[in-house]
XYZ file of C-alpha atoms in Angstrom:
547
model
C 0.000 0.000 0.000
C 1.367 3.423 -0.938
C 2.338 5.849 1.807
C -0.203 8.799 2.113
C 0.774 12.348 1.181
C 2.263 13.917 4.306
C 0.958 17.407 3.423
C -2.627 16.200 3.887
C -2.005 14.683 7.332
C -2.561 16.274 10.734
C 0.586 17.477 12.478
C 0.469 14.712 15.112
C 0.167 12.053 12.415
C 3.134 13.543 10.510
C 5.248 13.469 13.649
C 4.324 9.814 14.270
C 5.382 8.818 10.764
C 8.674 10.676 11.061
C 9.512 9.013 14.358
C 8.489 5.528 13.174
C 10.641 5.766 10.051
C 13.788 5.403 12.165
C 12.568 2.038 13.429
C 12.042 0.526 9.989
C 14.017 -2.747 9.511
C 17.490 -2.055 8.159
C 20.414 -4.316 7.307
C 22.458 -5.501 10.260
C 25.611 -3.424 10.621
C 27.659 -6.634 10.582
C 26.708 -7.077 6.921
C 27.738 -3.571 5.886
C 31.259 -2.480 4.996
C 33.024 0.039 7.123
C 33.109 3.562 5.696
C 36.878 3.412 5.351
C 36.784 0.110 3.437
C 35.688 -0.546 -0.148
C 32.351 -2.216 -0.683
C 32.891 -5.982 -1.263
C 30.152 -8.283 -2.453
C 29.302 -11.153 -0.144
C 30.210 -13.743 -2.753
C 29.608 -16.790 -0.542
C 25.881 -16.578 -1.290
C 24.155 -17.730 -4.458
C 23.810 -15.378 -7.424
C 20.077 -14.850 -7.057
C 18.375 -12.454 -9.412
C 17.437 -9.368 -7.418
C 16.238 -5.930 -8.441
C 18.260 -2.864 -7.415
C 15.436 -1.832 -5.091
C 15.838 -5.081 -3.098
C 19.594 -4.663 -2.625
C 20.804 -3.357 0.710
C 22.415 0.052 0.262
C 24.938 1.685 2.571
C 23.199 3.550 5.381
C 24.154 7.248 5.628
C 26.167 8.267 8.656
C 23.879 8.397 11.680
C 23.309 11.584 13.610
C 23.726 11.209 17.375
C 19.943 11.085 17.750
C 19.232 8.556 15.001
C 22.294 6.511 15.957
C 21.002 6.179 19.504
C 17.566 5.143 18.267
C 19.122 2.553 15.951
C 21.136 1.027 18.812
C 18.038 0.834 21.009
C 16.099 -0.780 18.153
C 18.865 -3.359 17.691
C 18.826 -4.146 21.416
C 15.049 -4.613 21.352
C 15.319 -7.031 18.455
C 18.426 -8.815 19.712
C 17.758 -11.758 17.448
C 18.753 -12.892 13.975
C 16.942 -14.900 11.360
C 14.115 -17.163 12.565
C 14.330 -15.781 16.103
C 17.738 -17.295 16.875
C 20.115 -15.287 19.016
C 23.214 -14.463 16.973
C 26.301 -15.148 19.066
C 29.435 -13.319 17.969
C 32.028 -15.535 16.317
C 35.200 -16.025 18.314
C 38.412 -15.248 16.448
C 40.430 -18.271 15.284
C 43.923 -18.534 16.780
C 46.902 -20.685 15.824
C 49.056 -22.703 18.251
C 51.049 -19.607 19.205
C 47.926 -17.581 19.896
C 48.202 -15.467 16.779
C 45.080 -14.468 14.896
C 44.470 -16.676 11.846
C 43.439 -14.501 8.886
C 40.149 -15.460 7.251
C 40.458 -17.364 4.001
C 39.308 -15.685 0.828
C 35.705 -16.479 0.024
C 34.662 -17.368 -3.503
C 31.154 -17.576 -4.979
C 29.292 -20.888 -4.884
C 27.038 -21.939 -7.748
C 24.486 -24.748 -7.843
C 25.765 -27.449 -10.199
C 24.902 -30.944 -11.390
C 27.873 -33.349 -11.334
C 27.617 -36.297 -13.716
C 29.549 -39.256 -12.319
C 30.106 -42.984 -12.808
C 31.553 -45.595 -10.466
C 32.269 -49.232 -9.767
C 30.682 -49.847 -6.368
C 32.805 -52.836 -5.356
C 34.397 -52.160 -1.981
C 32.131 -49.186 -1.194
C 29.303 -49.041 1.312
C 26.843 -47.553 -1.159
C 26.390 -44.146 -2.723
C 25.159 -41.928 0.100
C 27.643 -40.175 2.376
C 27.347 -41.108 6.048
C 27.170 -38.573 8.913
C 30.364 -38.353 10.915
C 30.534 -40.483 14.053
C 32.437 -43.286 15.710
C 30.420 -45.943 13.906
C 30.654 -44.312 10.475
C 34.126 -42.741 10.350
C 35.634 -45.799 8.636
C 32.720 -46.357 6.236
C 33.735 -45.624 2.650
C 31.030 -44.303 0.317
C 31.051 -42.926 -3.228
C 29.796 -39.501 -2.143
C 32.308 -39.357 0.687
C 35.243 -39.888 -1.661
C 33.834 -37.409 -4.208
C 33.164 -34.772 -1.536
C 36.717 -35.042 -0.195
C 38.124 -34.637 -3.714
C 36.072 -31.468 -4.217
C 37.332 -30.078 -0.910
C 40.914 -30.907 -1.818
C 40.876 -28.981 -5.110
C 39.058 -26.008 -3.562
C 35.622 -26.515 -5.146
C 34.231 -26.686 -1.609
C 35.621 -24.245 0.950
C 37.133 -25.317 4.250
C 34.217 -23.593 6.016
C 31.857 -26.099 4.399
C 34.175 -29.121 4.415
C 32.820 -30.489 7.692
C 29.187 -30.860 6.607
C 27.859 -31.726 3.112
C 24.451 -30.262 3.954
C 26.025 -26.794 3.929
C 26.392 -27.074 0.157
C 23.005 -28.755 -0.390
C 24.381 -32.168 -1.384
C 21.758 -34.445 -3.019
C 21.846 -37.428 -5.366
C 19.488 -38.543 -8.155
C 19.629 -42.233 -7.214
C 20.856 -43.926 -4.071
C 22.646 -47.213 -4.775
C 23.179 -49.981 -2.219
C 26.546 -51.260 -1.080
C 28.560 -52.696 -3.960
C 26.126 -51.606 -6.694
C 27.662 -49.950 -9.766
C 26.594 -46.894 -11.753
C 27.584 -45.977 -15.294
C 25.818 -42.676 -14.693
C 24.534 -40.961 -11.590
C 24.096 -37.311 -10.682
C 24.992 -35.284 -7.602
C 23.807 -31.707 -7.074
C 25.551 -29.225 -4.797
C 26.730 -25.629 -4.547
C 30.413 -25.476 -5.462
C 33.069 -22.929 -6.294
C 33.684 -22.679 -10.040
C 36.410 -20.029 -10.075
C 39.281 -21.779 -8.316
C 42.734 -20.168 -8.373
C 45.202 -22.375 -10.238
C 42.521 -24.759 -11.558
C 41.737 -24.346 -15.248
C 39.957 -27.696 -15.776
C 37.796 -28.708 -12.814
C 36.826 -32.104 -14.269
C 40.421 -33.134 -14.951
C 41.572 -31.848 -11.555
C 38.834 -33.713 -9.663
C 39.585 -36.940 -11.533
C 43.228 -36.618 -10.477
C 42.087 -36.811 -6.858
C 39.553 -39.612 -7.425
C 40.450 -43.323 -7.562
C 40.152 -44.830 -11.069
C 36.902 -46.655 -10.186
C 35.109 -43.315 -9.670
C 34.894 -40.812 -12.536
C 33.500 -37.319 -12.934
C 32.200 -37.146 -16.501
C 31.361 -33.449 -16.369
C 29.206 -30.848 -14.652
C 26.464 -28.396 -15.602
C 25.520 -25.087 -14.011
C 21.861 -25.362 -12.937
C 19.118 -23.211 -11.524
C 19.582 -22.323 -7.862
C 16.551 -24.385 -6.819
C 17.855 -27.550 -8.509
C 17.823 -30.744 -6.419
C 19.047 -33.977 -7.976
C 16.512 -36.243 -6.254
C 13.367 -34.155 -6.629
C 14.045 -32.884 -10.168
C 14.996 -36.321 -11.519
C 12.151 -37.593 -13.683
C 13.080 -41.269 -14.076
C 15.920 -43.763 -13.723
C 17.304 -46.614 -15.805
C 18.788 -49.770 -14.303
C 20.220 -52.814 -16.064
C 20.481 -56.280 -14.570
C 22.854 -58.863 -16.068
C 22.571 -62.593 -15.395
C 23.800 -65.879 -16.930
C 21.137 -67.547 -19.051
C 21.736 -70.880 -17.287
C 19.692 -69.501 -14.372
C 16.600 -70.415 -16.414
C 17.420 -74.157 -16.202
C 14.945 -75.913 -13.844
C 16.220 -77.113 -10.438
C 17.828 -80.488 -10.044
C 15.317 -83.321 -9.413
C 15.352 -84.341 -5.755
C 16.346 -80.900 -4.440
C 14.381 -79.543 -1.476
C 12.551 -76.908 -3.493
C 11.765 -79.387 -6.272
C 10.208 -81.869 -3.849
C 8.098 -79.195 -2.131
C 7.019 -77.717 -5.464
C 5.989 -81.109 -6.907
C 4.108 -82.011 -3.698
C 1.968 -78.912 -4.242
C 0.910 -79.746 -7.806
C 4.036 -78.957 -9.836
C 5.172 -81.196 -12.716
C 8.857 -81.152 -13.664
C 8.176 -82.819 -17.021
C 6.385 -79.786 -18.458
C 9.138 -77.330 -17.571
C 11.255 -75.874 -20.392
C 14.814 -77.254 -20.462
C 13.851 -80.058 -18.049
C 15.781 -82.462 -20.291
C 19.009 -80.824 -19.037
C 19.009 -83.186 -16.040
C 18.452 -86.427 -17.979
C 21.235 -88.888 -17.083
C 23.107 -86.193 -15.151
C 21.420 -86.167 -11.746
C 24.464 -87.456 -9.868
C 27.055 -84.962 -11.175
C 29.179 -82.822 -8.844
C 28.600 -79.093 -8.404
C 31.615 -78.321 -10.558
C 30.476 -80.691 -13.312
C 26.946 -79.297 -13.201
C 28.206 -75.692 -13.438
C 30.432 -76.499 -16.422
C 27.440 -78.018 -18.225
C 25.219 -75.080 -17.289
C 27.685 -72.601 -18.775
C 27.635 -74.433 -22.096
C 23.814 -74.364 -22.206
C 22.126 -71.829 -24.529
C 18.623 -70.421 -24.275
C 16.158 -70.956 -27.101
C 13.828 -68.488 -28.805
C 10.625 -69.775 -27.085
C 12.133 -69.189 -23.633
C 13.322 -65.723 -24.609
C 9.800 -64.894 -25.762
C 8.383 -66.194 -22.470
C 10.867 -64.067 -20.546
C 9.912 -60.913 -22.485
C 6.185 -61.550 -22.053
C 6.654 -62.019 -18.320
C 8.722 -58.809 -18.045
C 6.128 -56.793 -19.956
C 3.599 -57.433 -17.183
C 5.656 -55.189 -14.891
C 5.042 -52.153 -17.107
C 2.575 -49.533 -15.929
C 1.658 -48.417 -12.410
C 1.438 -51.114 -9.736
C 1.661 -51.592 -5.995
C 5.162 -53.026 -5.495
C 4.854 -53.602 -1.727
C 6.027 -57.220 -2.149
C 9.118 -56.073 -4.058
C 10.733 -54.069 -1.265
C 11.071 -54.260 2.527
C 9.294 -52.617 5.433
C 6.201 -51.398 3.565
C 2.581 -52.452 3.881
C 0.053 -52.714 1.068
C -1.868 -49.591 2.145
C 1.219 -47.375 1.927
C 0.574 -45.149 -1.110
C 4.309 -44.758 -1.761
C 4.330 -48.374 -3.007
C 2.695 -47.250 -6.244
C 5.476 -47.064 -8.829
C 5.354 -46.445 -12.558
C 7.466 -48.662 -14.813
C 7.816 -46.973 -18.207
C 9.552 -49.715 -20.165
C 11.289 -53.045 -19.579
C 13.469 -54.365 -22.379
C 15.342 -57.668 -22.610
C 18.270 -57.737 -25.023
C 19.277 -60.776 -27.061
C 21.726 -63.059 -25.218
C 25.460 -62.532 -25.701
C 28.250 -65.048 -25.028
C 31.327 -63.941 -23.069
C 33.910 -66.651 -22.513
C 32.006 -69.858 -21.815
C 28.880 -68.200 -20.390
C 25.842 -66.769 -22.136
C 24.568 -63.513 -20.561
C 21.197 -61.744 -20.729
C 20.582 -58.095 -19.826
C 17.271 -56.594 -18.679
C 16.776 -52.810 -18.810
C 14.329 -51.297 -16.288
C 13.139 -47.758 -17.014
C 10.981 -46.527 -14.156
C 9.943 -43.273 -12.572
C 11.543 -44.310 -9.271
C 12.526 -47.449 -7.383
C 12.319 -48.574 -3.781
C 14.934 -50.444 -1.764
C 15.849 -53.786 -3.448
C 12.984 -53.383 -5.935
C 14.922 -54.230 -9.106
C 16.609 -57.255 -7.534
C 13.276 -58.609 -6.306
C 11.585 -57.966 -9.663
C 14.428 -59.881 -11.316
C 13.998 -62.742 -8.861
C 10.336 -63.267 -9.743
C 11.152 -62.849 -13.446
C 13.948 -65.441 -13.473
C 12.431 -67.932 -11.033
C 9.015 -67.599 -12.658
C 10.391 -68.271 -16.158
C 12.477 -71.115 -14.741
C 9.494 -72.825 -13.087
C 6.930 -72.218 -15.849
C 4.952 -69.847 -13.610
C 1.911 -68.183 -15.151
C 2.098 -64.395 -15.574
C -1.111 -64.315 -13.517
C 1.135 -64.433 -10.465
C 2.149 -60.777 -10.897
C -1.356 -59.305 -10.357
C -1.446 -61.527 -7.265
C 1.858 -60.085 -6.016
C 0.586 -56.547 -6.674
C -2.445 -57.393 -4.536
C -3.090 -57.057 -0.828
C -1.555 -60.287 0.437
C 2.102 -60.270 1.489
C 4.617 -62.885 0.355
C 8.353 -63.304 0.569
C 10.359 -62.476 -2.568
C 14.131 -63.173 -2.443
C 16.671 -60.750 -3.904
C 18.828 -61.669 -6.872
C 22.596 -61.143 -6.300
C 23.718 -57.511 -6.193
C 26.568 -58.376 -8.572
C 24.325 -58.118 -11.664
C 22.797 -54.690 -10.919
C 23.903 -51.498 -12.665
C 22.437 -47.989 -12.560
C 22.628 -46.781 -16.154
C 21.589 -43.153 -15.654
C 18.998 -40.788 -14.199
C 16.948 -38.733 -16.661
C 15.900 -35.063 -16.484
C 13.728 -34.635 -19.585
C 11.263 -32.107 -18.112
C 14.058 -29.995 -16.665
C 15.911 -30.016 -19.977
C 12.757 -28.934 -21.822
C 12.311 -25.978 -19.467
C 15.937 -24.978 -19.938
C 15.543 -25.173 -23.716
C 12.729 -22.622 -23.579
C 14.716 -20.333 -21.256
C 17.855 -20.624 -23.395
C 16.140 -19.730 -26.690
C 17.128 -16.061 -26.469
C 20.444 -16.656 -24.686
C 23.959 -17.549 -25.696
C 26.017 -20.242 -23.897
C 28.262 -17.451 -22.655
C 25.386 -15.548 -21.014
C 25.214 -15.647 -17.204
C 21.627 -16.954 -17.195
C 22.252 -19.758 -19.705
C 21.740 -23.247 -18.206
C 22.933 -26.214 -20.322
C 20.864 -29.415 -20.477
C 21.840 -32.403 -18.351
C 23.038 -34.913 -20.911
C 25.042 -38.110 -20.372
C 25.152 -38.830 -24.116
C 27.991 -36.368 -24.699
C 30.174 -38.646 -22.540
C 28.873 -41.926 -24.006
C 32.199 -43.185 -25.397
C 33.967 -42.664 -22.065
C 31.063 -44.227 -20.157
C 31.005 -47.365 -22.317
C 34.769 -47.791 -21.994
C 34.463 -47.425 -18.221
C 31.636 -49.996 -18.060
C 33.693 -52.523 -20.004
C 36.818 -52.068 -17.905
C 35.476 -51.669 -14.375
C 31.925 -53.058 -14.260
C 31.383 -55.809 -16.815
C 34.897 -57.176 -16.330
C 34.468 -57.367 -12.544
C 31.053 -58.984 -12.911
C 32.295 -61.695 -15.268
C 35.500 -62.368 -13.343
C 33.596 -63.031 -10.111
C 31.102 -65.307 -11.870
C 33.781 -67.162 -13.856
C 35.901 -67.741 -10.760
C 33.315 -68.319 -8.038
C 30.012 -69.125 -9.781
C 28.107 -66.622 -7.652
C 24.837 -66.840 -9.598
C 24.894 -70.653 -9.478
C 25.535 -70.463 -5.727
C 22.427 -68.282 -5.353
C 20.337 -70.785 -7.359
C 21.572 -73.652 -5.200
C 20.579 -71.721 -2.051
C 17.059 -71.391 -3.511
C 16.894 -75.037 -4.586
C 17.957 -76.218 -1.107
C 14.955 -74.474 0.471
C 12.118 -76.825 1.394
C 9.663 -74.426 3.044
C 6.455 -72.866 1.713
C 7.555 -69.264 1.066
C 8.111 -69.743 -2.691
C 5.112 -71.911 -3.577
C 3.527 -69.046 -5.526
C 6.001 -69.975 -8.305
C 3.476 -72.461 -9.680
C 2.105 -72.993 -13.213
C -1.296 -71.716 -12.040
C 0.073 -68.395 -10.808
C -2.084 -68.585 -7.681
C -0.655 -67.714 -4.266
C -1.458 -70.554 -1.836
C -2.416 -69.699 1.737
C 0.688 -71.345 3.185
C 2.880 -68.932 1.170
C 1.130 -65.838 2.559
C 2.854 -63.865 5.325
C 0.430 -62.883 8.094
C 1.508 -60.349 10.681
C 1.924 -61.997 14.077
C 1.862 -65.551 12.662
C 5.078 -67.535 12.735
C 6.184 -68.937 9.389
C 7.198 -72.549 9.032
C 10.779 -72.716 7.721
C 11.129 -69.069 6.609
C 13.557 -68.438 3.762
C 16.747 -66.810 5.047
C 18.938 -64.767 2.695
C 22.716 -64.584 2.958
C 24.882 -61.477 2.997
C 27.300 -62.927 0.480
C 24.778 -62.226 -2.293
C 24.762 -58.520 -1.377
C 28.499 -58.389 -2.089
C 30.104 -57.496 -5.419
C 33.837 -57.658 -4.637
C 35.698 -60.811 -3.690
C 39.470 -60.589 -3.399
C 40.433 -64.136 -2.467
C 39.833 -67.142 -4.672
C 36.882 -69.304 -3.578
C 35.773 -66.616 -1.093
C 32.153 -67.043 -2.186
C 32.275 -70.732 -1.386
C 33.944 -70.101 1.969
C 31.281 -67.594 2.977
C 28.479 -69.913 1.924
C 29.929 -72.677 4.084
C 29.655 -70.452 7.134
C 26.412 -71.042 9.010
C 24.411 -68.453 10.933
C 27.148 -65.798 10.791
C 26.386 -65.176 7.135
C 22.626 -64.794 7.502
C 21.273 -61.400 6.501
C 19.988 -58.982 9.116
C 16.266 -58.541 8.463
C 15.567 -55.930 11.148
C 12.931 -53.403 9.945
C 13.795 -49.888 8.772
C 12.009 -46.802 10.048
C 10.132 -44.391 7.760
C 13.043 -41.952 7.415
C 15.460 -44.764 6.524
C 13.047 -46.088 3.898
C 12.714 -42.630 2.331
C 16.499 -42.355 2.110
C 16.631 -45.571 0.074
C 14.558 -44.063 -2.754
C 16.235 -43.910 -6.139
C-alpha cells in the first residue's frame, strides 16, 4: 500500500510517521562495509536475481539522535533470522595464539555433477554422517566430496558438513552396486585459483573406479533427487539360471508335492542322465547351455507385465500394502538378445521406471527369473501386486547397474529459457546430458563393471551359488512360483503368525567384490554368521533408500 501524502495529514500524524521511520528494519551493521573500506560483495551466497530496489544500500552516517535510536532498536530485536540469538564468532587462533586470517571467500554456484563408479568395496552411494560408527565407512559420495574439498571446489568452512552445500543425489545405490551414470547436485566454487579444468583436476584426486564425466551449471533451486524424472537400471545374469532345479532338491520336492510337474518345464531335459554330477560338473554343463527363442519370448512376455503403475509392496522391505508410496510407474522393460562372453551366455534386462524402492529391481528380477524357470503363469504378478504379502528373495547384487537418471522435463524448461540466450550468457543453463560422454562411459563400463562382474562369476560361480541356495529351500515361502500363478495360503505372510521354515537370505549375495579365490564358497559354508539382518527400517530410513 502506498504511503499517504504527508501534506494532507494532521501534524500529530506527521510526527508519528517521522519518528516511526527510524525504526524501519534495516540491514544488520555486521553485513555492511566500514566507511573506510571498499564495498565488497558477499560472494559466498548464491547469485540470485534481485532488483536494485531489493539490494541493501549503505546507510548514511547516523546523527547522534538517530544513531542512539538505531542502537536501542537493535537491542530490542536482539535476534537474527528465525528468532535465533546471533552469538558473535570467536576469532580463530593458531598454536602460538596469533590471529588466523580469514580465508578468501569465492562464490558458490548450484551445479549438477555427472559421475560414474564401480561400487565394489564401497558401502553404497550416500555419504554417512560423521561419528564413531561411520568414520571408517567408505562411500562414493564421501570420496567425491573429499576430492572437491581438496581442489578447492568446496571451501574449508563447508568441508565439515555436506548439507552446507546442499548435497543431493538422483539415485541412491546400495553397497557394492555400480553406476555408469549418476548425478549429484551441490553448490560449489567454479572459479578456483590455479585450476583451469575442474573435471580433470577432480579426476586426479579420485580413484580410477570413480569418474566425474562433467558438470552443468543449474538453476539455484535444482535438487538432484526431486528434479529427476526417471531412472534406468540394467540387470545382467547368466542364461543358465533359467534351467529348472535339479530333481530331488528340497525346493523341487516341495514344489511337486503342491501340484508342480517337472516334465512340463522348459529345459527339463538338461538333467536327464546327469542327476548325480558334482557341483563343478553341473556348473560347467550349465555354462555351455544356450537359451532358445521360445524361452526368450516367455521371458519378455513375463517382463512386460511389470510395465505400468502397480503396488510393489512385495518387491521391497518394510512397507505395507496400504502405503501409497508403493505405487510405482514402470515406463519400459526391455530384454536384449543373449550374448556369449567366454564360456557363459549372458542376458541383460533394462528397467526404465519413474523411481525405485529399496531392493525393488533385484526382487523384480527374482520373480522374473524364477518364474520363467518354473513355468509360472504371468497371472502371479497381479497376485503379487495385490493385498496379500509374500516373501520375494533378492537376486545377487553383482548383476545390478544404474545406467543413468533422466531429467527430460528440466531439460525442456531450460531449452525454452535458453532460446534467447547464448552459452556465454550468465543466465544460460545447459541441459543435463550423459550422451555427450557416451564413449567414455562405455569404456568405463567394459573395464570396471562388466569385467568385474564376469570375473567373479567365472571364478566363483556366484549366480549358481544363489540358485543352489534357492533349490535347497524346502519351506512354503516360494510356492507361488506355480504354473497356475495362484498364491497358496501357506505362502502368505500374516503379521503376528510364525512362518514354518522361513527363507533366510545370505549377505554374500549382497556383495560385489571378492578378493580371495573361492571366497564365495567359503562364505556360503559359514552357518548363521552369514545370515542377513532382516531388522525393519524406520520411515526416514526407507525414504532415504529411494532412487
